[in-house]
Coordinates of C-alpha atoms in Angstrom, one line a residue:
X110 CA -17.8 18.2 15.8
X111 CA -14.6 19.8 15.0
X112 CA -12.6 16.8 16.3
X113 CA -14.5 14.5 14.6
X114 CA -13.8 16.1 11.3
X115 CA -10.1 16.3 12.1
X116 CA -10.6 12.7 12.4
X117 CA -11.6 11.8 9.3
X118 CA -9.5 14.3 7.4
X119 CA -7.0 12.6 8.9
X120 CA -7.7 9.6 8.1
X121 CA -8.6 10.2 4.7
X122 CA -4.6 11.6 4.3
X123 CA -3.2 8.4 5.9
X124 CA -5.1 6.5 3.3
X125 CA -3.7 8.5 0.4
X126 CA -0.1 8.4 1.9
X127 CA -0.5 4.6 2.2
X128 CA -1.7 4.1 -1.6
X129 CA 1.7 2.6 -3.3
X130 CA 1.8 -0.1 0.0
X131 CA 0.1 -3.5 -0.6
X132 CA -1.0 -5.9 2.1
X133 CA -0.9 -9.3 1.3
X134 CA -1.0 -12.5 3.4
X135 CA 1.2 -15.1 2.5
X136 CA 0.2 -18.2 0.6
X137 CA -2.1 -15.4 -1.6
X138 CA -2.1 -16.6 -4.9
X139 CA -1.3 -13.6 -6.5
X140 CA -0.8 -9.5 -6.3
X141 CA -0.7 -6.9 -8.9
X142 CA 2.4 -4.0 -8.2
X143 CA 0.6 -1.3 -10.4
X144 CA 2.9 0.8 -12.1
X145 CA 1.5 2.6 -15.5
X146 CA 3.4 5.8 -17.7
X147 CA 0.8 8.0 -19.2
X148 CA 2.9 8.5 -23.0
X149 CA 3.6 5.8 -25.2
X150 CA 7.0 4.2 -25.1
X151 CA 9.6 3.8 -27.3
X152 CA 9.4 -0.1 -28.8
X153 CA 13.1 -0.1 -27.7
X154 CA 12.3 0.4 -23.8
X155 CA 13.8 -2.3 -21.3
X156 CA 11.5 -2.8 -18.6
X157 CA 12.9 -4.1 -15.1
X158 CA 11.5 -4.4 -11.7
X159 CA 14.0 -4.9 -8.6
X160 CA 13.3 -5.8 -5.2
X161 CA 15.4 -3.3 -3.0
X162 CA 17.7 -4.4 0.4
X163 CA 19.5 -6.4 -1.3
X164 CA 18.5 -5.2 -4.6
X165 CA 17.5 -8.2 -6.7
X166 CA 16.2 -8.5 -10.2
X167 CA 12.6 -9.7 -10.2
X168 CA 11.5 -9.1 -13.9
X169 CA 13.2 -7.9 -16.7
X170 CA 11.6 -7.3 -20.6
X171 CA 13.9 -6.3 -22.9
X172 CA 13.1 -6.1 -27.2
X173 CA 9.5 -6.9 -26.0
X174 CA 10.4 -10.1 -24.6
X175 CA 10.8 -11.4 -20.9
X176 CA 14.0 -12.3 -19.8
X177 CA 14.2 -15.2 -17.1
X178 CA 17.5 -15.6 -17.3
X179 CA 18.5 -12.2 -15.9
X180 CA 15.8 -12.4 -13.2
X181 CA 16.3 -13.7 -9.6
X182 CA 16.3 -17.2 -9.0
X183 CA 13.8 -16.8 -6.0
X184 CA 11.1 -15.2 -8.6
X185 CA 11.7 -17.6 -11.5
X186 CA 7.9 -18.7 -13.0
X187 CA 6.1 -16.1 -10.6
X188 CA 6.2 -12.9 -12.5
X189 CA 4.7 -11.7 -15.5
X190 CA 3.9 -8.2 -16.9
X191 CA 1.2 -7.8 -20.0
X192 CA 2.0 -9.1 -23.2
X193 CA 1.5 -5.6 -24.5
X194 CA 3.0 -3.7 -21.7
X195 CA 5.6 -1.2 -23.8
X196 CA 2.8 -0.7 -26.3
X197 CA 0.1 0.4 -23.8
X198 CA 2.0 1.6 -20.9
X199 CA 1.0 -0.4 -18.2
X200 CA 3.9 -2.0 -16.5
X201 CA 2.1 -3.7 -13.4
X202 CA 3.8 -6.7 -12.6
X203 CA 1.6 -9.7 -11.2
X204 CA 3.4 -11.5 -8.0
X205 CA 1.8 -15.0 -8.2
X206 CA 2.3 -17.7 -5.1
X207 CA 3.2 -14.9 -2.2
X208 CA 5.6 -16.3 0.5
X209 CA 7.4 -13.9 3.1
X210 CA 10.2 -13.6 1.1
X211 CA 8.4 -11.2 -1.2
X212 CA 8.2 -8.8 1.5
X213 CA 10.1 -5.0 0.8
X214 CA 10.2 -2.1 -1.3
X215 CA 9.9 -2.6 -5.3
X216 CA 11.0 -0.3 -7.9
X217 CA 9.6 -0.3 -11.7
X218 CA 11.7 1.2 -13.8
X219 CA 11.8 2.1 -18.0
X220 CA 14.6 3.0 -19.4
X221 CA 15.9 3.4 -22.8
X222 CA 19.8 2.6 -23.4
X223 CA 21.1 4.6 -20.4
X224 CA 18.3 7.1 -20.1
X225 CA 15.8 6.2 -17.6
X226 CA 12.6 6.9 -18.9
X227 CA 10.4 6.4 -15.9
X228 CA 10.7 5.0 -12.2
X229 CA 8.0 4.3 -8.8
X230 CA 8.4 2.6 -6.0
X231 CA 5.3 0.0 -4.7
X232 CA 6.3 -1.4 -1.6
X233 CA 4.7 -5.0 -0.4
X234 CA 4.0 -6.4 2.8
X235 CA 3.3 -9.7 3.7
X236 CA 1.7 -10.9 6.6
X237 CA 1.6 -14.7 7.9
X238 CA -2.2 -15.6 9.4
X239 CA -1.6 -14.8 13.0
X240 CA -0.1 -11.5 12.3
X241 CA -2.8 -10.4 10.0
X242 CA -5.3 -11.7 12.6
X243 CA -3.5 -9.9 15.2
X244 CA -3.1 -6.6 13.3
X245 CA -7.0 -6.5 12.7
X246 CA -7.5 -7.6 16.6
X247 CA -5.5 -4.2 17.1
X248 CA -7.2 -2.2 14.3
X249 CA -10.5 -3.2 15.9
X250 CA -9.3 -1.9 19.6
X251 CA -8.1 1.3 18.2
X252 CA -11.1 1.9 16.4
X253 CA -13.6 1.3 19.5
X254 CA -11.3 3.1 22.1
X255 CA -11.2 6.2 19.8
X256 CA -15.2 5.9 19.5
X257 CA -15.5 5.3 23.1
X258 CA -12.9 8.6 23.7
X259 CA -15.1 10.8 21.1
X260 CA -18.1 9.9 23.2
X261 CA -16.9 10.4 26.5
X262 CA -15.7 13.9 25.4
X263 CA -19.0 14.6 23.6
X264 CA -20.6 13.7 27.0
X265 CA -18.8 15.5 28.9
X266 CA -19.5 18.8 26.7
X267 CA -23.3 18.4 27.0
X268 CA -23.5 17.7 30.5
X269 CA -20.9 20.8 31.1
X270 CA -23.4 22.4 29.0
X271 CA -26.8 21.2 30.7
X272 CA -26.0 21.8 34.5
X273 CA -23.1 23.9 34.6
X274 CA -24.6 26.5 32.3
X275 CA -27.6 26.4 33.4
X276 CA -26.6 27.2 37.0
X277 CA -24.5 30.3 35.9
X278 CA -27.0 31.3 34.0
X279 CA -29.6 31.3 37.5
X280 CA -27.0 32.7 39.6
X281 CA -26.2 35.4 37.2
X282 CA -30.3 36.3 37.6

């Protein structure tokens, strides 16, 4: 019993560690990178979100408008952030027509004349069809092999238990 709740602590942890990365397959027609401050913002905040390796501007709001022509020509028409996204904090920038491309680390950042305000990292994966199929087939394996292990064990234990037990405890009589 102890192993199994290892297990699940376990991978209850690798979710949490896992939060800020997003799965997408490409050709999805959209994804939302979540990144929200909890205190108001000043009105005069420049919001920008880069694509790291090579770093790359993929949205940039500046005096509470969007500026296309600072952003990446690869991400031109694709991004948007909330009309009111200074005002109520939510930065989350929606990824629309997903192609490989898209694939790395993100960074949100606010920032106010040269003092950055706020900064987090969302990192995005993109997955053709046959590699998401494939990385379920695997998932799938993993899972039942682990089950079938548990149960083996567990077997084991009880019939270790039943006869061997039993017979030490008659020829201890």
């Amino acid at each position: 019993m102890k192993i199994f709740a290892a297990f699940v602590i376990l991978l209850q942890v690798s979710q949490q560690a896992s939060a800020e990365t997003f799965k997408v397959k490409e050709g999805d027609e959209s994804v939302l990178l979540p990144c929200k401050v909890t205190a108001p913002l000043p009105e005069d905040t420049v919001v920008e979100w880069k694509r790291l390796n090579p770093e790359i501007t993929v949205h940039r709001r500046s005096d509470n408008r969007d500026q296309p022509g600072e952003q990446n020509q690869l991400f031109r028409t694709r991004t948007s952030l909330r009309q009111d996204a200074v005002q109520s904090g939510d930065l989350s920038l929606t990824l629309k027509n997903i192609t490989p491309l898209d694939q790395g680390t993100f960074t949100c950042s606010a920032s106010q004349g040269q003092k950055t305000l706020f900064s987090k990292q969302v990192e995005l994966q993109v997955y053709t069809i046959d590699e998401k199929y494939y990385f379920d087939l695997y998932v799938t394996f993993l899972v039942l092999f682990i089950i079938t292990l548990f149960g083996g064990v567990l077997s084991a234990v009880l019939v270790y238990k039943k006869y061997i037990m039993k017979g030490r405890s008659a020829v201890d009589m």
